[in-house]
Amino acid sequence: MIKLRSKRSISKLGNGNKATSPAEKDCRSFTEVKWELRPGGMLVQKRESNLGEGDGLITIRVTTVSKWHDISIESTSTFGELKMILSLVTSLEPREQRLLFKGKERDDSEFLHMIGVKDKDKVLLLEDPVLKEKKLLGLARGQTFNNPCCTISV
């Protein structure tokens, strides 16, 4: 995140020739605007949030069929980066994983905060059924070829 400071002038409200108090002068003079650079490259005014300065970590509960994992990750990370972390926790490679959030499968290039993933949200992790089937077929073929009691003629 890039922090830029700029000053925004607030125009005078038509108060005619009335005298203004010092408090009104302070309010109208300048207000500080904080800017942030979004992952897409857009420079926008910083949103107010409950998180502290520089604290962008969120905790996501990733559930599988039988287990769940609490993962702490930056909110500006991508689903691909989440898959890399999950590959360390589970035995699944990132290409074997399918991540679903709010009922939709998410691409590796999508950012968590842009999709709306917030702290303590849940993401569903499924194993890709096509790769799972290929893996099982490969194991079944490997067992028949390596089995010394069976002879296979080609």
mmCIF file of C-alpha atoms in Angstrom:
data_model
loop_
_atom_site.group_PDB
_atom_site.id
_atom_site.type_symbol
_atom_site.label_atom_id
_atom_site.label_comp_id
_atom_site.label_asym_id
_atom_site.label_seq_id
_atom_site.Cartn_x
_atom_site.Cartn_y
_atom_site.Cartn_z
ATOM 1 C CA MET A 1 0.000 0.000 0.000
ATOM 2 C CA ILE A 2 1.238 3.459 -0.836
ATOM 3 C CA LYS A 3 0.406 6.331 1.459
ATOM 4 C CA LEU A 4 0.066 9.708 -0.178
ATOM 5 C CA ARG A 5 -1.054 12.821 1.591
ATOM 6 C CA SER A 6 -2.960 15.581 -0.067
ATOM 7 C CA LYS A 7 -5.112 18.411 1.126
ATOM 8 C CA ARG A 8 -8.643 19.008 -0.037
ATOM 9 C CA SER A 9 -10.140 22.453 0.194
ATOM 10 C CA ILE A 10 -13.721 22.748 1.400
ATOM 11 C CA SER A 11 -15.598 25.534 -0.296
ATOM 12 C CA LYS A 12 -17.324 28.219 1.745
ATOM 13 C CA LEU A 13 -20.972 27.718 2.355
ATOM 14 C CA GLY A 14 -22.828 30.858 1.374
ATOM 15 C CA ASN A 15 -22.891 32.610 4.729
ATOM 16 C CA GLY A 16 -22.832 36.134 3.279
ATOM 17 C CA ASN A 17 -21.077 38.763 5.401
ATOM 18 C CA LYS A 18 -21.494 36.916 8.711
ATOM 19 C CA ALA A 19 -18.497 36.670 10.988
ATOM 20 C CA THR A 20 -17.041 33.179 11.313
ATOM 21 C CA SER A 21 -15.743 31.647 14.478
ATOM 22 C CA PRO A 22 -12.181 30.225 14.662
ATOM 23 C CA ALA A 23 -13.613 26.694 14.867
ATOM 24 C CA GLU A 24 -15.484 27.190 11.587
ATOM 25 C CA LYS A 25 -12.320 28.500 9.937
ATOM 26 C CA ASP A 26 -10.396 25.394 11.043
ATOM 27 C CA CYS A 27 -13.102 23.077 9.693
ATOM 28 C CA ARG A 28 -13.245 24.792 6.345
ATOM 29 C CA SER A 29 -9.540 25.219 5.758
ATOM 30 C CA PHE A 30 -8.185 21.819 4.753
ATOM 31 C CA THR A 31 -8.897 18.186 5.435
ATOM 32 C CA GLU A 32 -6.301 15.496 4.986
ATOM 33 C CA VAL A 33 -7.029 12.794 2.402
ATOM 34 C CA LYS A 34 -5.240 9.448 2.513
ATOM 35 C CA TRP A 35 -4.724 7.529 -0.720
ATOM 36 C CA GLU A 36 -4.025 3.869 -1.451
ATOM 37 C CA LEU A 37 -2.896 1.987 -4.537
ATOM 38 C CA ARG A 38 -5.138 -0.996 -5.310
ATOM 39 C CA PRO A 39 -3.672 -4.217 -6.763
ATOM 40 C CA GLY A 40 -5.158 -3.366 -10.168
ATOM 41 C CA GLY A 41 -3.083 -0.168 -10.256
ATOM 42 C CA MET A 42 -5.894 2.257 -9.460
ATOM 43 C CA LEU A 43 -5.138 5.105 -7.048
ATOM 44 C CA VAL A 44 -8.155 5.668 -4.787
ATOM 45 C CA GLN A 45 -9.029 7.387 -1.539
ATOM 46 C CA LYS A 46 -8.319 5.077 1.371
ATOM 47 C CA ARG A 47 -11.347 3.403 2.916
ATOM 48 C CA GLU A 48 -11.928 3.673 6.623
ATOM 49 C CA SER A 49 -11.692 0.285 8.314
ATOM 50 C CA ASN A 50 -11.565 -1.169 11.794
ATOM 51 C CA LEU A 51 -8.125 -2.648 11.134
ATOM 52 C CA GLY A 52 -5.040 -0.880 12.437
ATOM 53 C CA GLU A 53 -2.485 0.751 10.182
ATOM 54 C CA GLY A 54 -0.604 -1.873 8.168
ATOM 55 C CA ASP A 55 -2.669 -4.695 9.671
ATOM 56 C CA GLY A 56 -4.120 -6.438 6.629
ATOM 57 C CA LEU A 57 -4.128 -10.005 7.930
ATOM 58 C CA ILE A 58 -7.388 -11.898 7.876
ATOM 59 C CA THR A 59 -8.159 -15.392 9.124
ATOM 60 C CA ILE A 60 -10.014 -17.671 6.724
ATOM 61 C CA ARG A 61 -11.519 -21.016 7.683
ATOM 62 C CA VAL A 62 -10.878 -23.418 4.801
ATOM 63 C CA THR A 63 -13.077 -26.504 5.031
ATOM 64 C CA THR A 64 -12.730 -29.818 3.227
ATOM 65 C CA VAL A 65 -15.076 -32.773 3.419
ATOM 66 C CA SER A 66 -13.772 -33.961 6.772
ATOM 67 C CA LYS A 67 -11.372 -31.277 8.090
ATOM 68 C CA TRP A 68 -11.005 -27.532 8.460
ATOM 69 C CA HIS A 69 -7.973 -25.252 8.657
ATOM 70 C CA ASP A 70 -7.718 -21.677 9.913
ATOM 71 C CA ILE A 71 -5.333 -19.801 7.598
ATOM 72 C CA SER A 72 -4.017 -16.282 8.273
ATOM 73 C CA ILE A 73 -3.277 -14.431 5.047
ATOM 74 C CA GLU A 74 -3.168 -10.838 3.815
ATOM 75 C CA SER A 75 -6.472 -9.574 2.498
ATOM 76 C CA THR A 76 -4.797 -8.395 -0.729
ATOM 77 C CA SER A 77 -3.568 -11.911 -1.588
ATOM 78 C CA THR A 78 -4.899 -13.964 -4.490
ATOM 79 C CA PHE A 79 -6.650 -17.311 -4.433
ATOM 80 C CA GLY A 80 -3.518 -18.752 -6.085
ATOM 81 C CA GLU A 81 -1.426 -17.648 -3.105
ATOM 82 C CA LEU A 82 -4.016 -19.203 -0.784
ATOM 83 C CA LYS A 83 -3.672 -22.466 -2.737
ATOM 84 C CA MET A 84 0.111 -22.366 -2.239
ATOM 85 C CA ILE A 85 -0.355 -22.061 1.526
ATOM 86 C CA LEU A 86 -2.955 -24.828 1.504
ATOM 87 C CA SER A 87 -0.570 -27.131 -0.376
ATOM 88 C CA LEU A 88 1.739 -26.924 2.664
ATOM 89 C CA VAL A 89 -1.094 -27.831 5.041
ATOM 90 C CA THR A 90 -2.773 -30.476 2.882
ATOM 91 C CA SER A 91 -1.134 -32.991 0.571
ATOM 92 C CA LEU A 92 -2.788 -31.486 -2.506
ATOM 93 C CA GLU A 93 -0.827 -29.599 -5.141
ATOM 94 C CA PRO A 94 -2.274 -26.172 -6.100
ATOM 95 C CA ARG A 95 -3.394 -27.478 -9.517
ATOM 96 C CA GLU A 96 -5.352 -30.267 -7.769
ATOM 97 C CA GLN A 97 -7.298 -27.790 -5.609
ATOM 98 C CA ARG A 98 -10.609 -26.106 -6.337
ATOM 99 C CA LEU A 99 -11.557 -23.210 -4.038
ATOM 100 C CA LEU A 100 -15.180 -22.148 -3.733
ATOM 101 C CA PHE A 101 -16.366 -18.943 -2.073
ATOM 102 C CA LYS A 102 -20.062 -18.064 -1.882
ATOM 103 C CA GLY A 103 -20.916 -21.033 -4.110
ATOM 104 C CA LYS A 104 -18.604 -20.110 -7.005
ATOM 105 C CA GLU A 105 -15.238 -21.528 -7.973
ATOM 106 C CA ARG A 106 -12.603 -18.814 -7.905
ATOM 107 C CA ASP A 107 -9.684 -18.341 -10.301
ATOM 108 C CA ASP A 108 -6.098 -18.201 -9.086
ATOM 109 C CA SER A 109 -5.720 -14.597 -10.250
ATOM 110 C CA GLU A 110 -8.683 -13.203 -8.288
ATOM 111 C CA PHE A 111 -7.891 -11.112 -5.200
ATOM 112 C CA LEU A 112 -9.506 -12.045 -1.893
ATOM 113 C CA HIS A 113 -10.560 -8.511 -0.942
ATOM 114 C CA MET A 114 -11.945 -7.759 -4.414
ATOM 115 C CA ILE A 115 -14.254 -10.786 -4.205
ATOM 116 C CA GLY A 116 -15.368 -9.812 -0.709
ATOM 117 C CA VAL A 117 -13.505 -12.279 1.502
ATOM 118 C CA LYS A 118 -13.370 -10.817 5.005
ATOM 119 C CA ASP A 119 -12.000 -11.919 8.356
ATOM 120 C CA LYS A 120 -13.478 -15.233 9.612
ATOM 121 C CA ASP A 121 -15.138 -16.083 6.270
ATOM 122 C CA LYS A 122 -15.298 -19.674 5.045
ATOM 123 C CA VAL A 123 -13.833 -21.071 1.831
ATOM 124 C CA LEU A 124 -14.543 -24.592 0.596
ATOM 125 C CA LEU A 125 -11.609 -26.686 -0.663
ATOM 126 C CA LEU A 126 -12.354 -29.562 -3.035
ATOM 127 C CA GLU A 127 -10.010 -31.879 -4.862
ATOM 128 C CA ASP A 128 -10.308 -31.605 -8.644
ATOM 129 C CA PRO A 129 -12.316 -34.732 -9.621
ATOM 130 C CA VAL A 130 -10.611 -35.136 -13.013
ATOM 131 C CA LEU A 131 -7.112 -35.153 -11.520
ATOM 132 C CA LYS A 132 -8.287 -37.381 -8.677
ATOM 133 C CA GLU A 133 -9.609 -39.936 -11.167
ATOM 134 C CA LYS A 134 -6.395 -39.811 -13.207
ATOM 135 C CA LYS A 135 -4.371 -40.340 -10.033
ATOM 136 C CA LEU A 136 -6.495 -43.326 -9.022
ATOM 137 C CA LEU A 137 -6.271 -44.860 -12.526
ATOM 138 C CA GLY A 138 -2.508 -44.384 -12.475
ATOM 139 C CA LEU A 139 -2.274 -46.130 -9.113
ATOM 140 C CA ALA A 140 -4.487 -48.993 -10.309
ATOM 141 C CA ARG A 141 -2.403 -49.491 -13.441
ATOM 142 C CA GLY A 142 0.808 -49.304 -11.428
ATOM 143 C CA GLN A 143 -0.394 -52.049 -9.108
ATOM 144 C CA THR A 144 -1.255 -54.437 -11.943
ATOM 145 C CA PHE A 145 2.040 -53.893 -13.773
ATOM 146 C CA ASN A 146 4.181 -54.231 -10.639
ATOM 147 C CA ASN A 147 2.295 -57.179 -9.173
ATOM 148 C CA PRO A 148 4.597 -60.245 -9.470
ATOM 149 C CA CYS A 149 1.736 -62.745 -9.358
ATOM 150 C CA CYS A 150 0.130 -61.370 -12.504
ATOM 151 C CA THR A 151 1.690 -61.516 -15.931
ATOM 152 C CA ILE A 152 0.505 -59.148 -18.572
ATOM 153 C CA SER A 153 1.211 -59.855 -22.188
ATOM 154 C CA VAL A 154 1.224 -57.013 -24.637
#
